Short mmCIF file of N, CA, C and O in Angstrom, two decimals:
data_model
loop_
_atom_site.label_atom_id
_atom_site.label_comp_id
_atom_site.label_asym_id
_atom_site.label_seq_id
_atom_site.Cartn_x
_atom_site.Cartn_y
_atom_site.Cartn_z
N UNK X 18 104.46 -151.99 110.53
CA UNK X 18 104.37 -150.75 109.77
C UNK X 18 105.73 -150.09 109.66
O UNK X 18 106.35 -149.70 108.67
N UNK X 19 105.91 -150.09 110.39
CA UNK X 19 107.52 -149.53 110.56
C UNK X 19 108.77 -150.23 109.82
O UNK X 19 109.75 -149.73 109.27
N UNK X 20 108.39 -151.54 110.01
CA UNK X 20 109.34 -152.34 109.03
C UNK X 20 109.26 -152.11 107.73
O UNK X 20 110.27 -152.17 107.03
N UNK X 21 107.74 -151.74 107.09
CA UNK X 21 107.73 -151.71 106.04
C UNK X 21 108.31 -150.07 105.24
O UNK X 21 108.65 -149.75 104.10
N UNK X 22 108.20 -149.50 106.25
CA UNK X 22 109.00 -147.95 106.08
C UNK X 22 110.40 -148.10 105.95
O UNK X 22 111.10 -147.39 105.23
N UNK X 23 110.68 -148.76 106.44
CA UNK X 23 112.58 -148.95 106.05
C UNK X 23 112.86 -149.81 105.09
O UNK X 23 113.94 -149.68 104.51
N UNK X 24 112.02 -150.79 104.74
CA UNK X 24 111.89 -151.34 103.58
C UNK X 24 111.81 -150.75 102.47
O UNK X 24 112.49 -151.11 101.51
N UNK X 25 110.78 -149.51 102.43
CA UNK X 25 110.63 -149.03 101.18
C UNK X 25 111.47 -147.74 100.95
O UNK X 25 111.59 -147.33 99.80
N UNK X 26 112.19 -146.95 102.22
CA UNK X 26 113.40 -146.20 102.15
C UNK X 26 114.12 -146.74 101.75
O UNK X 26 114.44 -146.23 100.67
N UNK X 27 114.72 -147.68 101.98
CA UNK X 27 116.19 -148.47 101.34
C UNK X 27 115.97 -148.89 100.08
O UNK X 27 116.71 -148.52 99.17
N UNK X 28 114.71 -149.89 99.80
CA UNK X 28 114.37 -149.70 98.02
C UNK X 28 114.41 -148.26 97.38
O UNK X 28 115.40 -148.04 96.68
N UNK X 29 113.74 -147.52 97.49
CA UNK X 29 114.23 -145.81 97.30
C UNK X 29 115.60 -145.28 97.17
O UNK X 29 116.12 -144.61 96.27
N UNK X 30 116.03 -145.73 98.25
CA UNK X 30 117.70 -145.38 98.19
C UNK X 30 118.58 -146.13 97.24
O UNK X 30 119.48 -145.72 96.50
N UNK X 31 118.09 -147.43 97.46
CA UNK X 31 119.11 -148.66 96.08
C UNK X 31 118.37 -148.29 94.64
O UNK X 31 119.01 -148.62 93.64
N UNK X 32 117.32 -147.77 94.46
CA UNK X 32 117.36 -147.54 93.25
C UNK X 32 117.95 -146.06 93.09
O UNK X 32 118.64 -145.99 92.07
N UNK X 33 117.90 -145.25 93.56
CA UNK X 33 118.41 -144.07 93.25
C UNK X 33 120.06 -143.98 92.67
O UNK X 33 120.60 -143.52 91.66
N UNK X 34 120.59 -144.83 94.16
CA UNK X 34 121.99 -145.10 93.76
C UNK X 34 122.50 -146.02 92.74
O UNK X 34 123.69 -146.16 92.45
N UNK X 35 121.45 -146.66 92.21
CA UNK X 35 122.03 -147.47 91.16
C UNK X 35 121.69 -146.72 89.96
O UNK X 35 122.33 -147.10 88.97
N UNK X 36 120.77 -145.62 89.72
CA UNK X 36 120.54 -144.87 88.77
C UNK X 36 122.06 -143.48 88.74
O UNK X 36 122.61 -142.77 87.90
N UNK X 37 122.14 -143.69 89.88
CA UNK X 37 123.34 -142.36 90.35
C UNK X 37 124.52 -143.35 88.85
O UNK X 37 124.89 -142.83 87.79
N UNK X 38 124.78 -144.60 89.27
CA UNK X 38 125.98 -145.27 89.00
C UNK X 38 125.59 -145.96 87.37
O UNK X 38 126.48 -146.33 86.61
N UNK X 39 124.52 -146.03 87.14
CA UNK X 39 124.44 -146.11 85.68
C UNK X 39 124.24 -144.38 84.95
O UNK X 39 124.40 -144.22 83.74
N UNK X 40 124.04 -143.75 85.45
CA UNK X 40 124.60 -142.10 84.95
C UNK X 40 125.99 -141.86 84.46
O UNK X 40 126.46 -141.69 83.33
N UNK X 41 126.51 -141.91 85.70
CA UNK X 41 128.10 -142.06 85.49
C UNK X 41 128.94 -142.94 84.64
O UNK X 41 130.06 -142.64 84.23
N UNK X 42 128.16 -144.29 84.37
CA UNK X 42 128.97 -145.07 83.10
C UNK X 42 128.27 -144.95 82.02
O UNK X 42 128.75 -145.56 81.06
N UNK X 43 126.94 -144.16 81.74
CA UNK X 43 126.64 -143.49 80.48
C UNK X 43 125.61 -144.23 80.19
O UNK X 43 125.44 -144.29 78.97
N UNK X 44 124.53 -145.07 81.07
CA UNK X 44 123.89 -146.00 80.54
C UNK X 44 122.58 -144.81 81.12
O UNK X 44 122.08 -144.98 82.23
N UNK X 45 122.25 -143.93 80.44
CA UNK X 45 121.51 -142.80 80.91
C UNK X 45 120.02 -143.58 80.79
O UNK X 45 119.11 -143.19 81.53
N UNK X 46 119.78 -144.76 79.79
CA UNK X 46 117.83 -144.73 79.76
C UNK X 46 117.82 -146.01 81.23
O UNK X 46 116.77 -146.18 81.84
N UNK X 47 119.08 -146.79 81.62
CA UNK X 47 118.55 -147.49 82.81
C UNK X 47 118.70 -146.54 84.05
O UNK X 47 118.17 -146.81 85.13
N UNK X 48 119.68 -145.10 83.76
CA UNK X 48 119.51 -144.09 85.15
C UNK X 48 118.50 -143.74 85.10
O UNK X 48 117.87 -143.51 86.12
N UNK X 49 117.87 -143.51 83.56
CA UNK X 49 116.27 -143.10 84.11
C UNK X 49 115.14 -143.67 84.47
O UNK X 49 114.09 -143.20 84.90
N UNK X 50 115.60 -145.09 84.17
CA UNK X 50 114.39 -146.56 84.45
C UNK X 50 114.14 -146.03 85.93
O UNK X 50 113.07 -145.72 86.44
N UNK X 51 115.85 -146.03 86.65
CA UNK X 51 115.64 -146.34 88.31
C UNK X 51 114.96 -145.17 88.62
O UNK X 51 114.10 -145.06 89.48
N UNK X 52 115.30 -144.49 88.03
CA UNK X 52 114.97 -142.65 88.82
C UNK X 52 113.46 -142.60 89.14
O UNK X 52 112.78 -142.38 90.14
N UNK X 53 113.18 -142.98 87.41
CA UNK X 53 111.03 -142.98 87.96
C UNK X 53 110.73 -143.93 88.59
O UNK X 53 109.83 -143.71 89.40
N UNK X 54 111.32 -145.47 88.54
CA UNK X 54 110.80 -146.13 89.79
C UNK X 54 110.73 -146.02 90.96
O UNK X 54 109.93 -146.56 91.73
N UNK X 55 111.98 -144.94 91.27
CA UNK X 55 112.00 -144.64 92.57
C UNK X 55 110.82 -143.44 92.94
O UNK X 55 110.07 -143.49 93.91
N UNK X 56 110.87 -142.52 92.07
CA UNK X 56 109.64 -141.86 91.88
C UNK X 56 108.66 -142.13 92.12
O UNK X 56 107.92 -141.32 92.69
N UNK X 57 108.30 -143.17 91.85
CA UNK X 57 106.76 -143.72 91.56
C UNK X 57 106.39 -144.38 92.74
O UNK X 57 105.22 -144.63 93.01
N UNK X 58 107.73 -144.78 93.74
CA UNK X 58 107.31 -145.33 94.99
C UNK X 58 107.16 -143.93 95.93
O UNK X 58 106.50 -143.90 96.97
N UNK X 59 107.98 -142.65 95.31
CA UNK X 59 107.96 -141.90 96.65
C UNK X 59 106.46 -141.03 96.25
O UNK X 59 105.90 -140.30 97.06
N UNK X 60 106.06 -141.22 95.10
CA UNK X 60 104.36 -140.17 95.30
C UNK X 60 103.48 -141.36 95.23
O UNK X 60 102.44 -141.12 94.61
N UNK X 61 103.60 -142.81 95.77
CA UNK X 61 102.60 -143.62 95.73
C UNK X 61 101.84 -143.36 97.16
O UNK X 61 102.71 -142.76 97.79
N UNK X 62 100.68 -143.49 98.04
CA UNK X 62 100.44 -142.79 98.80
C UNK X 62 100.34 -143.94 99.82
O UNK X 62 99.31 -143.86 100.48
N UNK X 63 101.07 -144.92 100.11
CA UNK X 63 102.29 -145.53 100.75
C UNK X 63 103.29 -144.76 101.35
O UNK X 63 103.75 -144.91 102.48
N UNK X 64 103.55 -144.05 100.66
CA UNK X 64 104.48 -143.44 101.11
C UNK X 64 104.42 -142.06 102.11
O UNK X 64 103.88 -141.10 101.56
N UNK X 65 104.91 -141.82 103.59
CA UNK X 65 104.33 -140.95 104.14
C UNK X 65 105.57 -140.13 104.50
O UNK X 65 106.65 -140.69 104.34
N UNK X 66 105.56 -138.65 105.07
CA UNK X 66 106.57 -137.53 105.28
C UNK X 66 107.53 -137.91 105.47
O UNK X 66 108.53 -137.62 104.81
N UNK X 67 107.49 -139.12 106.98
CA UNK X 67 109.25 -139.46 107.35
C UNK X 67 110.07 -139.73 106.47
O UNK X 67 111.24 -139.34 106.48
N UNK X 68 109.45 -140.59 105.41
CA UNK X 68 110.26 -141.20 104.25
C UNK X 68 110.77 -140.33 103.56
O UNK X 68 111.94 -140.27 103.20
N UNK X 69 109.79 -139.49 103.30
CA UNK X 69 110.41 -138.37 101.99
C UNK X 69 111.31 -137.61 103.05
O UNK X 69 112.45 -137.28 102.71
N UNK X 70 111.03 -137.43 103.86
CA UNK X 70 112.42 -136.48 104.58
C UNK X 70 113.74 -137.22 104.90
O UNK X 70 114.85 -136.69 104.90
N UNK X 71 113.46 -138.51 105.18
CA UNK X 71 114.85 -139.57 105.12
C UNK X 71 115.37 -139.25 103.87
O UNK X 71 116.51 -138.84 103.63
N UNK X 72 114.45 -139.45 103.10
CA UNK X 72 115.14 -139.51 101.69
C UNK X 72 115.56 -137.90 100.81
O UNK X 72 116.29 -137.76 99.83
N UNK X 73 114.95 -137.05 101.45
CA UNK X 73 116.03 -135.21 101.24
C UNK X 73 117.07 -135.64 101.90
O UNK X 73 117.93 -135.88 101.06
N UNK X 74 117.49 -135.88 103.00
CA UNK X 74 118.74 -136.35 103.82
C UNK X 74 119.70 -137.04 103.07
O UNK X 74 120.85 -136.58 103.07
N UNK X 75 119.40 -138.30 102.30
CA UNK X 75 120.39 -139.05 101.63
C UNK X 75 120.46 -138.13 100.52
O UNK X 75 121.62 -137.84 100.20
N UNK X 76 119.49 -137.55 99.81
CA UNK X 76 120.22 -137.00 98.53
C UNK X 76 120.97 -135.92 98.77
O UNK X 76 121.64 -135.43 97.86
N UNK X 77 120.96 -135.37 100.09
CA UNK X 77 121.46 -134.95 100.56
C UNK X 77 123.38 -134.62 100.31
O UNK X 77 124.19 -133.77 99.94
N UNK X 78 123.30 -135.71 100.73
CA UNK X 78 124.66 -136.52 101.21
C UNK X 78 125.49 -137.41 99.78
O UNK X 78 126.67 -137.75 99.64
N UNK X 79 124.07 -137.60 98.72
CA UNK X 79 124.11 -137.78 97.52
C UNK X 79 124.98 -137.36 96.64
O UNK X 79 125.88 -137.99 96.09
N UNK X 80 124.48 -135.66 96.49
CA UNK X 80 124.76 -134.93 95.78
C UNK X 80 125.13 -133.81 96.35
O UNK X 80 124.69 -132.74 95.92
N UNK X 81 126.32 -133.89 97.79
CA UNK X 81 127.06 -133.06 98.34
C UNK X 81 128.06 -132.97 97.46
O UNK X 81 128.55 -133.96 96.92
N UNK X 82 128.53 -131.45 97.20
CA UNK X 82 129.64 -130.91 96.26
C UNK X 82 129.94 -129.58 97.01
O UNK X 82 129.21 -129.08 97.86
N UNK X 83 131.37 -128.97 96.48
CA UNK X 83 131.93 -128.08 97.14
C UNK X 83 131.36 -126.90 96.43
O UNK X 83 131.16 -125.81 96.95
N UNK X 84 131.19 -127.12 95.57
CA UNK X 84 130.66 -126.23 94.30
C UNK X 84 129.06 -126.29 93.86
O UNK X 84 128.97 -126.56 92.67
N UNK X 85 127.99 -126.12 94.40
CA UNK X 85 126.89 -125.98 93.90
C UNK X 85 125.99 -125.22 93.69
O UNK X 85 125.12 -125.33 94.55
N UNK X 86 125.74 -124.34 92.79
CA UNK X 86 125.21 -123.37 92.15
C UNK X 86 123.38 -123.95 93.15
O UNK X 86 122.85 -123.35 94.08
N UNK X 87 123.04 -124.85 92.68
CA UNK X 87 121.30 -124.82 93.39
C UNK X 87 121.32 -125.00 94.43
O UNK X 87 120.16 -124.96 94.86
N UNK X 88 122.39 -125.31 95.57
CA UNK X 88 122.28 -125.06 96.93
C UNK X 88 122.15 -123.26 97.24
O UNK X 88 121.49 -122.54 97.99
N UNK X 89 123.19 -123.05 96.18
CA UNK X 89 122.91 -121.13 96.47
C UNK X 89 122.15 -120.66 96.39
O UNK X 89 121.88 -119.86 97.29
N UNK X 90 121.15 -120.80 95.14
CA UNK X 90 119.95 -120.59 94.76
C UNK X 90 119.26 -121.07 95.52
O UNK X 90 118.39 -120.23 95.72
N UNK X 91 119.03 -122.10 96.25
CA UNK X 91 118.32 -122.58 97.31
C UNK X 91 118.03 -121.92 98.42
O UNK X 91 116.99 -122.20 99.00
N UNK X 92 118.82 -121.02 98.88
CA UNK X 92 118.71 -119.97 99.52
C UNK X 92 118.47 -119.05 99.67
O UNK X 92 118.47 -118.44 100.75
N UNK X 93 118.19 -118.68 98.69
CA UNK X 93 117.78 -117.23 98.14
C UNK X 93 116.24 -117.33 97.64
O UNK X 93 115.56 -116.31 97.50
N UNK X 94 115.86 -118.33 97.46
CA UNK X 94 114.34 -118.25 96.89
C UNK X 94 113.26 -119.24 98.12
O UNK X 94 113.72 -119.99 98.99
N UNK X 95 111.69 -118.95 97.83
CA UNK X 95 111.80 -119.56 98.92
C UNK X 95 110.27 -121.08 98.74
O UNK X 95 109.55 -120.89 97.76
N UNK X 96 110.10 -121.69 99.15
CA UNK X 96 109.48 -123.20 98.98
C UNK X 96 108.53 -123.06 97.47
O UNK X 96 108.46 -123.87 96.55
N UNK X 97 107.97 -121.96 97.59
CA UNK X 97 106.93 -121.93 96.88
C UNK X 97 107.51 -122.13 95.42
O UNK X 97 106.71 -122.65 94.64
N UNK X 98 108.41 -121.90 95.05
CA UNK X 98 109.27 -121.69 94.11
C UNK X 98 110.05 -122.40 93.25
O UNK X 98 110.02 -122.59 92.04
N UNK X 99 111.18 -122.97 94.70
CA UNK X 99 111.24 -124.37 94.53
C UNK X 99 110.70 -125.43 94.00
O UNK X 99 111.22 -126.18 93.17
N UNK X 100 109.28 -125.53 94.64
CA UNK X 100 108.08 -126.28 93.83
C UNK X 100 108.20 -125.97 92.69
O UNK X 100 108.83 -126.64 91.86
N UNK X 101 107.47 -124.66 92.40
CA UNK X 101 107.91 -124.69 90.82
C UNK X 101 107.99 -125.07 90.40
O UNK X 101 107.24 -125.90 89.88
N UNK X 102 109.71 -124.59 90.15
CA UNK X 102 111.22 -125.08 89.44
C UNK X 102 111.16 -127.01 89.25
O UNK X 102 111.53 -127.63 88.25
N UNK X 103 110.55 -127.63 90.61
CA UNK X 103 110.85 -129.06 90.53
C UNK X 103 109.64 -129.26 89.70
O UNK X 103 109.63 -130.33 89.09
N UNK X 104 108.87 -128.68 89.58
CA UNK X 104 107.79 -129.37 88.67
C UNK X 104 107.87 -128.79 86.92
O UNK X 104 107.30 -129.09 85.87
N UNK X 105 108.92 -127.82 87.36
CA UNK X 105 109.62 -127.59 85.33
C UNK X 105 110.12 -128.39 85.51
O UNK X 105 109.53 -129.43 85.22
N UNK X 106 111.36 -128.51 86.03
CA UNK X 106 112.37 -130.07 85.21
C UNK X 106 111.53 -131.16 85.24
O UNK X 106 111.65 -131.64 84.11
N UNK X 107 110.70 -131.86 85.91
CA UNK X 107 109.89 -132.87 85.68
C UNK X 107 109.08 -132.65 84.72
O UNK X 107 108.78 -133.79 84.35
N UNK X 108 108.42 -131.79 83.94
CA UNK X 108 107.72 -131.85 83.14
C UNK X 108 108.75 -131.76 81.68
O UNK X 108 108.34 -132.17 80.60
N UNK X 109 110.23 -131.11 81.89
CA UNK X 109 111.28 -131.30 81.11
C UNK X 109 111.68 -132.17 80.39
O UNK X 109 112.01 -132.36 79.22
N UNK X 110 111.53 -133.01 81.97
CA UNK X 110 112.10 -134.19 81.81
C UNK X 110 111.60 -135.00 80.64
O UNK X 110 112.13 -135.39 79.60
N UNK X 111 109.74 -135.17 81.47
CA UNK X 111 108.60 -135.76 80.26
C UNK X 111 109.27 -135.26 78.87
O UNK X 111 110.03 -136.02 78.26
N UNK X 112 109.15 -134.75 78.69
CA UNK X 112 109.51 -134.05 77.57
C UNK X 112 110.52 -134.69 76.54
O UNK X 112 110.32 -135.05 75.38
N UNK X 113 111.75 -134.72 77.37
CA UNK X 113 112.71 -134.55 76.56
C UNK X 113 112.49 -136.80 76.54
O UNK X 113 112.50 -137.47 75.51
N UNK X 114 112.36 -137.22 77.63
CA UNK X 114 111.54 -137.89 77.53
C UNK X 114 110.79 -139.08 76.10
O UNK X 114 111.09 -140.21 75.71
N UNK X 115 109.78 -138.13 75.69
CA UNK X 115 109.09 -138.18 74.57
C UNK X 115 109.91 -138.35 73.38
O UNK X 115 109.75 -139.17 72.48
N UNK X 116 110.91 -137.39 73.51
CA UNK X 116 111.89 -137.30 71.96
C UNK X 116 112.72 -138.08 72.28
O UNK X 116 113.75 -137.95 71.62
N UNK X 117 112.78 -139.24 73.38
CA UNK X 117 113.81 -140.29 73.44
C UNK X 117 114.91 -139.93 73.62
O UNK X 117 115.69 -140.78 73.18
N UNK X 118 115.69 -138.65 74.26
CA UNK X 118 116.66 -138.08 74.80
C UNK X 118 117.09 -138.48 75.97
O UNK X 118 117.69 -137.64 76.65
N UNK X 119 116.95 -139.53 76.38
CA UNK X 119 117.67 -140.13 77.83
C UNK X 119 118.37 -139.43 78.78
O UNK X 119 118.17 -139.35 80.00
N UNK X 120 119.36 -138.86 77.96
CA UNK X 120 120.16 -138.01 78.82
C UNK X 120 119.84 -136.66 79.12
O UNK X 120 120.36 -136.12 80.10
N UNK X 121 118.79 -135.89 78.15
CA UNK X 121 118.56 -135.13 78.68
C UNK X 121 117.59 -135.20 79.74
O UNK X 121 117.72 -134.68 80.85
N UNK X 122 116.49 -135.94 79.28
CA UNK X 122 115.69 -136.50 80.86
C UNK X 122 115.85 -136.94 82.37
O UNK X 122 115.20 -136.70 83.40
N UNK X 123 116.63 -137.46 82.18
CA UNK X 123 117.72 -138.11 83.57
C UNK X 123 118.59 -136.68 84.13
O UNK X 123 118.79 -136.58 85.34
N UNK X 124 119.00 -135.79 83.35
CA UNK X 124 119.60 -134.78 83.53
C UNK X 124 118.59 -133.78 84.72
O UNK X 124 118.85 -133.39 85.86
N UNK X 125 117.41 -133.61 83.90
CA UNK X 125 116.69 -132.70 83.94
C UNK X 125 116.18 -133.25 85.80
O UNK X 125 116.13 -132.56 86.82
N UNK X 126 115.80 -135.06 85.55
CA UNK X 126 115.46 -135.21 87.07
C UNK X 126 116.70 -135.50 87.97
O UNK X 126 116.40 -135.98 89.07
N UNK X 127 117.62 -135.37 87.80
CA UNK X 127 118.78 -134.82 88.62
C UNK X 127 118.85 -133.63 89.32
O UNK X 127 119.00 -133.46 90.53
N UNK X 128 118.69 -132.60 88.16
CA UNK X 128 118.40 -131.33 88.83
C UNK X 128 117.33 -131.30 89.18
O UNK X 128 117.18 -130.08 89.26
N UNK X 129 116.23 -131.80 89.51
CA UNK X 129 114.95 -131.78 90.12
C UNK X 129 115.28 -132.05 91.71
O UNK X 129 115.19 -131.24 92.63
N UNK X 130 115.56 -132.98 91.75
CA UNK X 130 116.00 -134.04 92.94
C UNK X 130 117.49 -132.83 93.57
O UNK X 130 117.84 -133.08 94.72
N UNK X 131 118.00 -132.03 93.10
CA UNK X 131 118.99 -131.29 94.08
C UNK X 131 117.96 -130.31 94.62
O UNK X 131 118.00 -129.94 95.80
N UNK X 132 116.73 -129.75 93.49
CA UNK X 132 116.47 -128.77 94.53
C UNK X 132 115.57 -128.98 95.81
O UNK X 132 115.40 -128.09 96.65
N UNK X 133 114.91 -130.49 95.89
CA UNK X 133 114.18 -130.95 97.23
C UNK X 133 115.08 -131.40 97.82
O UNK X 133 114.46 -132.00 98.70
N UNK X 134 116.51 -131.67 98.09
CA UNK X 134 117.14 -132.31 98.99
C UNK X 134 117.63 -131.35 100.00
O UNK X 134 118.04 -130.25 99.62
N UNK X 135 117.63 -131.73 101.55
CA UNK X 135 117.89 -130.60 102.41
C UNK X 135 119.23 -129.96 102.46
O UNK X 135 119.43 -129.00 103.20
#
């Protein structure tokens, strides 16, 4: 059981980071291929707390910057909220999504994914 938990963290993590690195060279509809696959493993119900909290930790560490406006905001508001907010950009996302906007979709679950990371 346990093996299979680090198994499916590190799949989680290699797709994330390979969606991180097709962002950055502009190939925005395979950053968003990885993003929901990785998605789709972390609300499959396989998947249990430790994982998702391993995995706030790496995005953590992800999307550490000296400068970040939703870590501030992160502070100031409080879980319930958060939720929210992560369930607008995901439904954004859908969205933008639909109209075949890649980049704005991938965008949108970027900023989703800063505001659950610890």
């Amino acid at each position: 059981m346990e093996d299979s938990d680090e198994l499916m963290l590190e799949n989680i993590i290699k797709l994330t980071r390979a969606s991180e690195k097709k962002f950055k060279l502009g190939n925005y509809k395979g950053a968003l291929e990885d993003k929901m696959n990785a998605n789709k493993i972390l609300k499959s119900k396989s998947c249990n707390e430790k994982i998702i909290d391993k995995y706030k930790k790496e995005l953590s560490s992800l999307y550490s910057s000296k400068f970040d406006l939703i870590f501030d905001h992160k502070l100031k508001i409080d879980e319930i909220k958060i939720n929210e907010i992560v369930k607008l950009l995901e439904l954004k996302s859908e969205e933008r999504l639909k109209n075949l906007d890649y980049r704005g979709a991938i965008k949108a679950l970027r900023r989703a994914e800063k505001y659950i990371s610890s």
